[in-house]
């Protein structure tokens, strides 16, 4: 089973309050935008106008975006207990 296939069978219980907040002001002046390329779940996407759009819906809680952001624009915490990803393949 491929990585993509494994990711698709994970389950999520989403909280109305996202566990990640992104400072879009800082994103506008970020020239490299590594989050878009490195988030394994595709939570960061570029709009046609070049704006970074974020959605926590499929977040794998890996913490990569927090580590790679050169501008400390990502405020990251684990979801509240009982929420977030439910891994089916460990
Ligand atoms: S790397 Fe950080 S500042 Fe740059 S676009 Fe992503 S979240 Fe925004
Ligand atoms: S924690 Fe991982 S999966 Fe979640 S948004 Fe950040 S890079 Fe993507």
PDB file of C-alpha atoms and ligand atoms in Angstrom:
ATOM      1  CA  UNK A   1       0.000   0.000   0.000  1.00  0.00           C
ATOM      2  CA  UNK A   2       1.437   3.391  -0.992  1.00  0.00           C
ATOM      3  CA  UNK A   3       1.829   6.375   1.350  1.00  0.00           C
ATOM      4  CA  UNK A   4      -1.027   8.192  -0.387  1.00  0.00           C
ATOM      5  CA  UNK A   5      -3.335   5.196  -0.008  1.00  0.00           C
ATOM      6  CA  UNK A   6      -2.496   4.904   3.709  1.00  0.00           C
ATOM      7  CA  UNK A   7      -3.123   8.613   4.293  1.00  0.00           C
ATOM      8  CA  UNK A   8      -6.525   8.415   2.644  1.00  0.00           C
ATOM      9  CA  UNK A   9      -7.848   5.845   5.120  1.00  0.00           C
ATOM     10  CA  UNK A  10      -6.994   7.907   8.203  1.00  0.00           C
ATOM     11  CA  UNK A  11      -9.944   9.320  10.096  1.00  0.00           C
ATOM     12  CA  UNK A  12     -10.274  12.786  11.607  1.00  0.00           C
ATOM     13  CA  UNK A  13     -12.391  14.311  14.312  1.00  0.00           C
ATOM     14  CA  UNK A  14     -12.174  18.005  13.626  1.00  0.00           C
ATOM     15  CA  UNK A  15     -12.493  20.658  16.281  1.00  0.00           C
ATOM     16  CA  UNK A  16     -14.105  23.923  15.232  1.00  0.00           C
ATOM     17  CA  UNK A  17     -11.000  25.775  16.478  1.00  0.00           C
ATOM     18  CA  UNK A  18      -7.969  24.909  14.276  1.00  0.00           C
ATOM     19  CA  UNK A  19      -4.921  23.641  16.186  1.00  0.00           C
ATOM     20  CA  UNK A  20      -2.678  25.557  13.780  1.00  0.00           C
ATOM     21  CA  UNK A  21      -2.879  29.275  13.119  1.00  0.00           C
ATOM     22  CA  UNK A  22      -0.961  30.883  10.289  1.00  0.00           C
ATOM     23  CA  UNK A  23      -0.053  34.555  10.184  1.00  0.00           C
ATOM     24  CA  UNK A  24      -1.051  35.373   6.617  1.00  0.00           C
ATOM     25  CA  UNK A  25       0.598  38.779   6.848  1.00  0.00           C
ATOM     26  CA  UNK A  26       3.990  37.090   7.195  1.00  0.00           C
ATOM     27  CA  UNK A  27       3.146  34.637   4.404  1.00  0.00           C
ATOM     28  CA  UNK A  28       2.695  37.488   1.947  1.00  0.00           C
ATOM     29  CA  UNK A  29       6.308  38.548   2.359  1.00  0.00           C
ATOM     30  CA  UNK A  30       7.666  34.985   2.436  1.00  0.00           C
ATOM     31  CA  UNK A  31       9.539  34.419  -0.811  1.00  0.00           C
ATOM     32  CA  UNK A  32      10.214  30.678  -0.522  1.00  0.00           C
ATOM     33  CA  UNK A  33       6.975  29.333   1.042  1.00  0.00           C
ATOM     34  CA  UNK A  34       8.442  25.928   1.993  1.00  0.00           C
ATOM     35  CA  UNK A  35       5.221  24.890   3.752  1.00  0.00           C
ATOM     36  CA  UNK A  36       3.490  24.527   0.380  1.00  0.00           C
ATOM     37  CA  UNK A  37       6.046  21.985  -0.834  1.00  0.00           C
ATOM     38  CA  UNK A  38       6.763  20.168   2.409  1.00  0.00           C
ATOM     39  CA  UNK A  39       3.425  19.631   4.125  1.00  0.00           C
ATOM     40  CA  UNK A  40       2.788  15.939   3.387  1.00  0.00           C
ATOM     41  CA  UNK A  41      -0.968  16.403   3.631  1.00  0.00           C
ATOM     42  CA  UNK A  42      -1.226  19.377   1.270  1.00  0.00           C
ATOM     43  CA  UNK A  43      -2.725  21.620   3.942  1.00  0.00           C
ATOM     44  CA  UNK A  44      -0.902  24.639   2.478  1.00  0.00           C
ATOM     45  CA  UNK A  45      -1.821  25.580  -1.066  1.00  0.00           C
ATOM     46  CA  UNK A  46      -1.166  28.516  -3.335  1.00  0.00           C
ATOM     47  CA  UNK A  47      -4.138  30.386  -4.713  1.00  0.00           C
ATOM     48  CA  UNK A  48      -4.020  31.507  -8.356  1.00  0.00           C
ATOM     49  CA  UNK A  49      -2.957  34.949  -7.100  1.00  0.00           C
ATOM     50  CA  UNK A  50      -0.045  33.465  -5.102  1.00  0.00           C
ATOM     51  CA  UNK A  51      -1.609  33.723  -1.628  1.00  0.00           C
ATOM     52  CA  UNK A  52      -0.995  30.853   0.789  1.00  0.00           C
ATOM     53  CA  UNK A  53      -4.242  29.182   1.813  1.00  0.00           C
ATOM     54  CA  UNK A  54      -4.271  26.897   4.838  1.00  0.00           C
ATOM     55  CA  UNK A  55      -6.736  24.257   5.972  1.00  0.00           C
ATOM     56  CA  UNK A  56      -6.203  21.999   8.979  1.00  0.00           C
ATOM     57  CA  UNK A  57      -8.726  19.416   7.758  1.00  0.00           C
ATOM     58  CA  UNK A  58      -6.235  16.715   6.711  1.00  0.00           C
ATOM     59  CA  UNK A  59      -3.375  17.613   9.077  1.00  0.00           C
ATOM     60  CA  UNK A  60      -1.190  14.640  10.041  1.00  0.00           C
ATOM     61  CA  UNK A  61       0.162  16.494  13.125  1.00  0.00           C
ATOM     62  CA  UNK A  62       3.747  15.964  11.952  1.00  0.00           C
ATOM     63  CA  UNK A  63       4.943  19.462  12.901  1.00  0.00           C
ATOM     64  CA  UNK A  64       6.862  20.000   9.651  1.00  0.00           C
ATOM     65  CA  UNK A  65       5.249  23.348   8.864  1.00  0.00           C
ATOM     66  CA  UNK A  66       6.268  24.732  12.224  1.00  0.00           C
ATOM     67  CA  UNK A  67       9.875  23.629  11.747  1.00  0.00           C
ATOM     68  CA  UNK A  68      10.365  24.816   8.172  1.00  0.00           C
ATOM     69  CA  UNK A  69       8.680  28.207   8.422  1.00  0.00           C
ATOM     70  CA  UNK A  70      11.485  30.792   8.244  1.00  0.00           C
ATOM     71  CA  UNK A  71       9.289  33.581   9.668  1.00  0.00           C
ATOM     72  CA  UNK A  72       7.742  31.866  12.701  1.00  0.00           C
ATOM     73  CA  UNK A  73       4.347  32.439  11.157  1.00  0.00           C
ATOM     74  CA  UNK A  74       2.918  29.111  12.324  1.00  0.00           C
ATOM     75  CA  UNK A  75       1.355  28.860  15.777  1.00  0.00           C
ATOM     76  CA  UNK A  76       1.129  25.152  16.390  1.00  0.00           C
ATOM     77  CA  UNK A  77      -0.358  22.993  19.114  1.00  0.00           C
ATOM     78  CA  UNK A  78      -1.803  19.517  19.283  1.00  0.00           C
ATOM     79  CA  UNK A  79      -5.588  19.344  18.975  1.00  0.00           C
ATOM     80  CA  UNK A  80      -7.589  19.011  22.161  1.00  0.00           C
ATOM     81  CA  UNK A  81      -7.851  15.491  23.525  1.00  0.00           C
ATOM     82  CA  UNK A  82     -10.300  13.430  21.497  1.00  0.00           C
ATOM     83  CA  UNK A  83      -9.797  15.505  18.332  1.00  0.00           C
ATOM     84  CA  UNK A  84      -7.429  15.359  15.379  1.00  0.00           C
ATOM     85  CA  UNK A  85      -6.135  12.466  13.354  1.00  0.00           C
ATOM     86  CA  UNK A  86      -6.872   8.820  14.020  1.00  0.00           C
ATOM     87  CA  UNK A  87      -4.138   6.785  12.310  1.00  0.00           C
ATOM     88  CA  UNK A  88      -5.267   3.468  10.907  1.00  0.00           C
ATOM     89  CA  UNK A  89      -1.747   2.284   9.971  1.00  0.00           C
ATOM     90  CA  UNK A  90       0.358   3.564  12.880  1.00  0.00           C
TER      91      UNK A  90
HETATM   92  S1  LIG B   1       6.787  29.178   5.282  1.00  0.00           S
HETATM   93 FE1  LIG B   1       5.742  30.278   6.953  1.00  0.00          FE
HETATM   94  S2  LIG B   1       5.702  32.434   6.319  1.00  0.00           S
HETATM   95 FE2  LIG B   1       6.230  31.191   4.534  1.00  0.00          FE
HETATM   96  S3  LIG B   1       4.271  30.892   3.512  1.00  0.00           S
HETATM   97 FE3  LIG B   1       4.593  29.102   4.846  1.00  0.00          FE
HETATM   98  S4  LIG B   1       3.628  29.593   6.796  1.00  0.00           S
HETATM   99 FE4  LIG B   1       3.799  31.499   5.618  1.00  0.00          FE
HETATM  100  S1  LIG B   2       1.615  19.566  10.981  1.00  0.00           S
HETATM  101 FE1  LIG B   2       2.322  18.446   9.148  1.00  0.00          FE
HETATM  102  S2  LIG B   2       0.482  17.745   8.113  1.00  0.00           S
HETATM  103 FE2  LIG B   2      -0.141  19.317   9.598  1.00  0.00          FE
HETATM  104  S3  LIG B   2      -0.198  21.201   8.419  1.00  0.00           S
HETATM  105 FE3  LIG B   2       1.845  21.085   9.359  1.00  0.00          FE
HETATM  106  S4  LIG B   2       3.135  20.050   7.817  1.00  0.00           S
HETATM  107 FE4  LIG B   2       1.005  19.718   7.238  1.00  0.00          FE
END
